[in-house]
Short mmCIF file of C-alpha atoms in Angstrom, two decimals:
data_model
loop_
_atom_site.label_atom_id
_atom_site.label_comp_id
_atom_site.label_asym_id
_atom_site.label_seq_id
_atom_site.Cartn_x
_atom_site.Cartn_y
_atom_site.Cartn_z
CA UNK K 1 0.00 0.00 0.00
CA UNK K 2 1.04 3.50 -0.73
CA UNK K 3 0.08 6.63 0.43
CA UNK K 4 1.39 10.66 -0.79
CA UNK K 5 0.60 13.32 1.06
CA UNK K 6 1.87 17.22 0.88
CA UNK K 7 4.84 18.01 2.79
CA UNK K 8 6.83 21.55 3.15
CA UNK K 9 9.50 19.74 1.57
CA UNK K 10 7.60 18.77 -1.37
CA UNK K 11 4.60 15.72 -1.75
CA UNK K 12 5.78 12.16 -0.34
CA UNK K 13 4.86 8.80 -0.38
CA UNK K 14 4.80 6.56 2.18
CA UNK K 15 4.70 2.46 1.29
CA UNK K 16 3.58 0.07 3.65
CA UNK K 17 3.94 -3.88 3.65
CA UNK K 18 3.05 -6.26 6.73
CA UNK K 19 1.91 -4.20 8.69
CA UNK K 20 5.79 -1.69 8.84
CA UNK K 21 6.31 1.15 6.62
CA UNK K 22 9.08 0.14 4.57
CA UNK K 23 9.68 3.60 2.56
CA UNK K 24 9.43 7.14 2.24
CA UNK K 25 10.08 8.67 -1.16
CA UNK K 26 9.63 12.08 -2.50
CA UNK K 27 6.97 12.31 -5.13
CA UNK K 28 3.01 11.94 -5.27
CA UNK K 29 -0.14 10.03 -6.65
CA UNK K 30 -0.87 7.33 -4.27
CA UNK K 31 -4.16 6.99 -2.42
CA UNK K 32 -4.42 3.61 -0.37
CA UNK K 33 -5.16 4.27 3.20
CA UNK K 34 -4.37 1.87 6.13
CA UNK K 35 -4.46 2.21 9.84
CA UNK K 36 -0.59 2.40 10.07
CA UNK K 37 -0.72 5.10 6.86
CA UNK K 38 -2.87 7.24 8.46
CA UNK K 39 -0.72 7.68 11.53
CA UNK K 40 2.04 8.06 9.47
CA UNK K 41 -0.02 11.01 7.66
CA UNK K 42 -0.60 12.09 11.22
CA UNK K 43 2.72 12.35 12.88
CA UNK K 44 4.26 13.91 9.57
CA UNK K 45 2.02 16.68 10.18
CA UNK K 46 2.36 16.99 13.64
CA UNK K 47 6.57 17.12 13.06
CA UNK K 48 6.33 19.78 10.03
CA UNK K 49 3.86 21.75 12.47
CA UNK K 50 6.24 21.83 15.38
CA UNK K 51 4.27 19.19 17.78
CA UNK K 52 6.33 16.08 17.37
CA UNK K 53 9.77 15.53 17.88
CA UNK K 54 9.96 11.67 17.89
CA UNK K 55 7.89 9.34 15.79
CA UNK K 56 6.23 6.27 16.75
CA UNK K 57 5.84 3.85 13.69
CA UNK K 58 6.11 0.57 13.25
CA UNK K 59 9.01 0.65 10.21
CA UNK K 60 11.14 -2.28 8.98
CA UNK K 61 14.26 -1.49 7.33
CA UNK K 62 15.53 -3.40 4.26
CA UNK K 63 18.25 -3.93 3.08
CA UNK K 64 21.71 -5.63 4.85
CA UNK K 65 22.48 -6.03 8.50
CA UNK K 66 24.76 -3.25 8.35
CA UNK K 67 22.20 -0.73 6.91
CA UNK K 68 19.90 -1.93 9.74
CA UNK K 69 22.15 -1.25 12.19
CA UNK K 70 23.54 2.15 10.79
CA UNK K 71 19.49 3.09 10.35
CA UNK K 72 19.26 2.34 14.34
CA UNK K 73 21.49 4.37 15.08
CA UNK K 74 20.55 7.03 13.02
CA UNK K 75 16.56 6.35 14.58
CA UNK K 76 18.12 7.66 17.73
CA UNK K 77 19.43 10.46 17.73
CA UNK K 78 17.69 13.46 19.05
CA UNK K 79 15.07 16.05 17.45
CA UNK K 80 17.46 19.13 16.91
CA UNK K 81 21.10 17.27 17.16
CA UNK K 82 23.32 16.11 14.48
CA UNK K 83 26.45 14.11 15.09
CA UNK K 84 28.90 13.09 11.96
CA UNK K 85 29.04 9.89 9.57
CA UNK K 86 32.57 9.73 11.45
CA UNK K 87 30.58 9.31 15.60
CA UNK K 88 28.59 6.92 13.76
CA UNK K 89 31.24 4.96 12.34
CA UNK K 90 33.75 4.80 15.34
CA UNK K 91 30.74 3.77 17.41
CA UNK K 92 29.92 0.62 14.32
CA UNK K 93 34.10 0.19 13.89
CA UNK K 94 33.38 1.02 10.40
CA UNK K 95 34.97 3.65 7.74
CA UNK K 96 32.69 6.91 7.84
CA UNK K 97 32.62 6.29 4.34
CA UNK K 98 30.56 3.17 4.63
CA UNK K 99 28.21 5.18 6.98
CA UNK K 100 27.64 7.85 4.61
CA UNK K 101 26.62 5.45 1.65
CA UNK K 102 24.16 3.62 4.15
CA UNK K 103 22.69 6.72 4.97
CA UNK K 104 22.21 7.38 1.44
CA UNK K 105 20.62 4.38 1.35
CA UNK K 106 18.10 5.25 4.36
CA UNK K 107 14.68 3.53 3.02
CA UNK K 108 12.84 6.08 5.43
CA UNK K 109 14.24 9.65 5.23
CA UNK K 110 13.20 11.90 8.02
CA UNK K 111 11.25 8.74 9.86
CA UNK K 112 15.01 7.61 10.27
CA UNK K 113 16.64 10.95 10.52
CA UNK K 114 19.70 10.54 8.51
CA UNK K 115 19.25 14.78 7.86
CA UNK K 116 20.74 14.79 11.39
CA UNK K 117 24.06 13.09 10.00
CA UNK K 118 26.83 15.28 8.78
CA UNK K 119 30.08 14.95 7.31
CA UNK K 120 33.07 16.74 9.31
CA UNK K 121 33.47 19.31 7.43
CA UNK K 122 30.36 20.22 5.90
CA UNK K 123 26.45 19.02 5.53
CA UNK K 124 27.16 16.03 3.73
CA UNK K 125 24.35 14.32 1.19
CA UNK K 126 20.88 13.89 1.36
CA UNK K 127 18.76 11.00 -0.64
CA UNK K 128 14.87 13.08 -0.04
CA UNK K 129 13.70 15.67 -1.49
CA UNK K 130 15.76 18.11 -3.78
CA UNK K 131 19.29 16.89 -1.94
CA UNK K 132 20.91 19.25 0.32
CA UNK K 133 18.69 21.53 0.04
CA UNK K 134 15.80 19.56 1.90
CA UNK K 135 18.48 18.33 4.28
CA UNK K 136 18.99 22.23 5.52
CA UNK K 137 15.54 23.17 5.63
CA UNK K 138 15.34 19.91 8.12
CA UNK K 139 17.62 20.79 10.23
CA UNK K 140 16.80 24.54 10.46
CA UNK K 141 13.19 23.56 11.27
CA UNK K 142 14.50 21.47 14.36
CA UNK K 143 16.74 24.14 15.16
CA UNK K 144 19.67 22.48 14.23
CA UNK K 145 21.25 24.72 11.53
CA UNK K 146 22.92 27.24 13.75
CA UNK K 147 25.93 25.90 13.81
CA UNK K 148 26.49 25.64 9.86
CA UNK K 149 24.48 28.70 8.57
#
């Protein structure tokens, strides 16, 4: 099942199978509706309106055991913090370069916050939306962008 809905970065669409949301993807024209889809819809709203900093879905991550694991970590860090593809791979004993491509690979951008990850000396990439671009407006809309702007 797939569902789109309007975003201030630009129409998503959220796909759901067994129950998990399995993706996120920028881009429109889906109209299925589910229990799980409508929450989604819900808490998406709630974060771009400044009401939730944490969401509570039921996701499943695809994809190898290292991009679940670098996807878990990403999934906790904090509304309004970043840390670098470098924290995250010294605490996976990984290159940071490995990190970055996982996080490029992040099935469920801003659900998984990989905006939050940054390179050391700069913003890094961003998979959603228009690229970097989306990725700042993110992190200025947690309040994050103050120390790079």
């Amino acid at each position: 099942m797939k569902r789109s809905l309007d975003t201030p970065t630009g129409t998503v669409t959220l796909s759901e199978e067994g129950g998990a949301l399995v993706a996120l993807e920028w881009g429109g024209g889906f109209e299925d509706s589910s229990d799980l889809l409508r929450e989604a819809e819900r808490q998406i709203a709630a974060y771009f309106a400044g009401e939730l900093r944490a969401f509570e879905l039921s996701v499943s991550v695809r994809g190898s055991q290292f991009q679940q694991d670098v996807c878990a970590v990403m999934g906790q860090i904090p509304y309004g913090e970043t840390v670098t593809y470098g924290e995250i791979a010294k605490q996976l004993g990984v290159p940071a370069q490995a990190v970055g491509q996982a996080c490029g690979g992040n099935p469920l951008p801003l659900i998984i916050p990989c905006h939050r990850v940054l390179g050391a000396q700069g913003l890094g990439g961003f998979s959603g939306g228009v690229g970097v671009e989306t990725k700042v407006w993110l992190l200025k809309h947690e309040g994050a962008a103050g120390l790079l702007i």
